[in-house]
Amino acid sequence: MAEIKIITEVAGRVCAIAVSAGGDVGTGDDVVVVEAMKMEIPVASPAAGTIKSILVNVDDVVAEGQTVATLEA
């Protein structure tokens, strides 16, 4: 199985984590939600598979292009 990195396209604060490690997701499912400039921006899964790890916690500050989770597809 291939390991895919799920990255955020915006910098901001993680305000929610929608899945947990070991959970299954489909293409386009929300994985985490990042708050940037008072807007909540979901970070979606690029493929269907199983979440291998969540690399952030709620209230963490993330940078644009940062890996927030890994996925086994």
Coordinates of N, CA, C and O in Angstrom, one line a residue:
M1 N 0.8 -1.2 0.0 CA 0.0 0.0 0.0 C 0.9 1.3 0.0 O 1.9 1.3 0.7
A2 N 0.4 2.3 -0.7 CA 1.2 3.5 -0.8 C 0.8 4.4 0.4 O -0.3 4.5 0.8
E3 N 1.8 5.1 0.8 CA 1.6 6.1 1.9 C 1.5 7.5 1.3 O 2.4 7.9 0.5
I4 N 0.4 8.2 1.5 CA 0.2 9.5 1.0 C 0.2 10.5 2.1 O -0.4 10.3 3.1
K5 N 0.9 11.7 1.9 CA 0.9 12.7 2.8 C -0.3 13.7 2.6 O -0.6 14.0 1.4
I6 N -1.0 14.0 3.6 CA -2.1 15.0 3.5 C -1.6 16.3 4.0 O -1.2 16.4 5.2
I7 N -1.6 17.3 3.1 CA -1.0 18.6 3.5 C -2.0 19.7 3.4 O -3.0 19.6 2.7
T8 N -1.7 20.7 4.2 CA -2.6 21.9 4.2 C -2.1 22.9 3.2 O -0.9 23.1 3.0
E9 N -3.1 23.6 2.6 CA -2.7 24.6 1.6 C -2.7 26.0 2.2 O -2.4 26.9 1.5
V10 N -3.1 26.1 3.5 CA -3.1 27.4 4.1 C -2.4 27.3 5.5 O -2.3 26.3 6.1
A11 N -1.9 28.4 5.9 CA -1.3 28.6 7.3 C -2.4 29.0 8.2 O -3.3 29.7 7.8
G12 N -2.4 28.5 9.4 CA -3.4 28.9 10.4 C -3.3 28.0 11.6 O -2.3 27.3 11.9
R13 N -4.5 27.9 12.3 CA -4.6 27.1 13.6 C -5.5 26.0 13.4 O -6.6 26.2 12.8
V14 N -5.1 24.8 13.8 CA -6.0 23.6 13.7 C -7.1 23.8 14.7 O -6.9 23.9 15.9
C15 N -8.4 23.8 14.2 CA -9.5 24.0 15.1 C -10.3 22.8 15.2 O -11.2 22.7 16.1
A16 N -10.1 21.8 14.4 CA -10.9 20.5 14.5 C -10.1 19.4 13.8 O -9.4 19.6 12.8
I17 N -10.3 18.2 14.3 CA -9.7 17.0 13.7 C -10.9 16.1 13.4 O -11.6 15.7 14.4
A18 N -11.2 15.8 12.2 CA -12.4 15.1 11.8 C -12.3 13.5 11.9 O -13.3 12.9 11.9
V19 N -11.1 13.0 11.9 CA -10.9 11.6 11.8 C -9.9 11.2 12.9 O -9.2 12.1 13.4
S20 N -9.7 9.9 13.1 CA -8.7 9.5 14.0 C -7.8 8.4 13.3 O -8.2 7.9 12.3
A21 N -6.6 8.2 13.8 CA -5.7 7.2 13.2 C -6.5 5.8 13.2 O -7.1 5.4 14.2
G22 N -6.4 5.1 12.1 CA -7.0 3.9 11.9 C -8.4 4.0 11.2 O -9.0 3.0 10.8
G23 N -8.9 5.2 11.1 CA -10.2 5.4 10.5 C -10.1 5.4 9.0 O -9.1 5.7 8.4
D24 N -11.2 5.0 8.4 CA -11.3 5.0 6.9 C -11.8 6.3 6.4 O -12.7 6.9 7.0
V25 N -11.3 6.8 5.3 CA -11.8 8.0 4.6 C -12.0 7.8 3.1 O -11.3 6.9 2.6
G26 N -12.8 8.6 2.5 CA -13.0 8.5 1.1 C -12.3 9.7 0.5 O -11.9 10.7 1.2
T27 N -12.2 9.7 -0.8 CA -11.6 10.9 -1.5 C -12.5 12.1 -1.3 O -13.7 12.1 -1.4
G28 N -11.8 13.2 -0.8 CA -12.5 14.4 -0.5 C -13.1 14.6 0.9 O -13.6 15.6 1.2
D29 N -13.0 13.5 1.7 CA -13.5 13.6 3.1 C -12.6 14.6 3.9 O -11.3 14.6 3.7
D30 N -13.2 15.3 4.8 CA -12.4 16.2 5.6 C -11.6 15.4 6.6 O -12.1 14.5 7.2
V31 N -10.3 15.9 6.8 CA -9.4 15.2 7.8 C -9.2 16.1 8.9 O -9.4 15.8 10.1
V32 N -8.8 17.4 8.7 CA -8.7 18.4 9.7 C -9.3 19.7 9.2 O -9.5 19.8 8.0
V33 N -9.5 20.6 10.1 CA -10.1 21.9 9.7 C -9.1 23.0 10.3 O -8.7 22.9 11.4
V34 N -8.6 23.9 9.4 CA -7.7 24.9 9.8 C -8.4 26.3 9.7 O -9.1 26.6 8.8
E35 N -8.2 27.0 10.8 CA -8.8 28.4 10.9 C -7.8 29.4 10.4 O -6.6 29.4 11.0
A36 N -8.1 30.2 9.4 CA -7.2 31.2 8.9 C -8.0 32.5 8.6 O -9.0 32.4 7.9
M37 N -7.7 33.6 9.2 CA -8.3 34.8 9.0 C -9.8 34.7 9.2 O -10.7 35.2 8.5
K38 N -10.2 34.0 10.4 CA -11.6 33.8 10.8 C -12.4 33.0 9.9 O -13.6 33.0 9.9
M39 N -11.8 32.2 9.0 CA -12.5 31.3 8.1 C -12.0 29.9 8.5 O -10.8 29.7 8.8
E40 N -12.9 29.0 8.4 CA -12.6 27.6 8.6 C -12.4 26.9 7.3 O -13.3 26.8 6.5
I41 N -11.2 26.4 7.1 CA -10.9 25.8 5.8 C -10.6 24.3 6.0 O -9.6 23.9 6.7
P42 N -11.4 23.4 5.4 CA -11.2 22.0 5.6 C -10.0 21.5 4.7 O -9.7 22.0 3.6
V43 N -9.2 20.5 5.3 CA -8.2 19.9 4.6 C -8.7 18.5 4.2 O -9.0 17.7 5.1
A44 N -8.9 18.2 2.9 CA -9.5 17.0 2.5 C -8.5 15.9 2.1 O -7.4 16.2 1.8
S45 N -9.0 14.7 2.2 CA -8.2 13.5 1.8 C -8.1 13.5 0.3 O -9.1 13.6 -0.4
P46 N -6.9 13.3 -0.2 CA -6.7 13.3 -1.7 C -7.1 11.9 -2.3 O -7.2 11.8 -3.5
A47 N -7.3 10.9 -1.5 CA -7.6 9.6 -1.9 C -8.3 8.8 -0.8 O -8.3 9.2 0.3
A48 N -9.0 7.7 -1.2 CA -9.6 6.8 -0.3 C -8.6 5.9 0.4 O -7.6 5.5 -0.2
G49 N -8.8 5.6 1.7 CA -7.9 4.7 2.4 C -8.0 4.8 3.8 O -9.1 5.2 4.3
T50 N -7.0 4.4 4.6 CA -7.0 4.4 6.0 C -6.0 5.4 6.6 O -4.9 5.4 6.1
I51 N -6.5 6.2 7.5 CA -5.6 7.2 8.1 C -4.5 6.4 8.9 O -4.8 5.6 9.8
K52 N -3.3 6.6 8.6 CA -2.1 6.0 9.3 C -1.7 6.7 10.5 O -1.5 6.2 11.6
S53 N -1.7 8.1 10.4 CA -1.3 8.9 11.6 C -1.8 10.3 11.4 O -1.9 10.8 10.3
I54 N -2.1 10.9 12.5 CA -2.5 12.4 12.6 C -1.3 13.1 13.2 O -0.9 12.7 14.3
L55 N -0.7 14.0 12.5 CA 0.5 14.7 13.0 C 0.3 16.0 13.7 O 1.3 16.6 14.0
V56 N -0.9 16.4 13.9 CA -1.2 17.7 14.5 C -2.3 17.5 15.6 O -2.9 16.4 15.6
N57 N -2.4 18.5 16.5 CA -3.4 18.5 17.5 C -4.2 19.7 17.4 O -3.8 20.7 16.7
V58 N -5.4 19.7 18.0 CA -6.2 20.9 18.0 C -5.4 22.1 18.7 O -4.7 21.8 19.7
D59 N -5.5 23.3 18.1 CA -4.8 24.5 18.5 C -3.4 24.6 18.1 O -2.7 25.6 18.3
D60 N -2.8 23.6 17.4 CA -1.5 23.7 16.8 C -1.6 24.7 15.6 O -2.5 24.8 14.9
V61 N -0.5 25.4 15.5 CA -0.3 26.4 14.4 C 0.4 25.6 13.3 O 1.5 25.0 13.5
V62 N -0.2 25.7 12.0 CA 0.4 25.0 10.9 C 0.8 25.9 9.8 O 0.3 27.0 9.7
A63 N 1.8 25.6 9.1 CA 2.3 26.4 8.0 C 1.8 25.8 6.6 O 1.4 24.7 6.5
E64 N 1.7 26.7 5.7 CA 1.3 26.3 4.3 C 2.2 25.2 3.8 O 3.4 25.3 3.9
G65 N 1.6 24.1 3.3 CA 2.4 23.0 2.8 C 2.8 22.0 3.9 O 3.5 21.0 3.6
Q66 N 2.4 22.1 5.1 CA 2.8 21.2 6.2 C 1.9 19.9 6.1 O 0.7 20.0 5.8
T67 N 2.6 18.8 6.4 CA 1.9 17.5 6.4 C 1.1 17.5 7.7 O 1.7 17.6 8.8
V68 N -0.2 17.2 7.7 CA -1.1 17.1 8.9 C -1.4 15.7 9.2 O -1.8 15.4 10.3
A69 N -1.4 14.8 8.2 CA -1.7 13.4 8.4 C -1.1 12.5 7.3 O -0.7 13.1 6.3
T70 N -1.1 11.2 7.5 CA -0.6 10.3 6.5 C -1.7 9.3 6.3 O -2.5 9.0 7.2
L71 N -1.8 8.8 5.0 CA -2.9 8.0 4.6 C -2.3 6.7 3.9 O -1.4 6.9 3.1
E72 N -2.8 5.6 4.2 CA -2.5 4.4 3.4 C -3.6 4.1 2.4 O -4.7 3.9 2.8
A73 N -3.2 4.1 1.1 CA -4.2 4.0 0.1 C -3.9 2.7 -0.7 O -2.8 2.2 -0.7

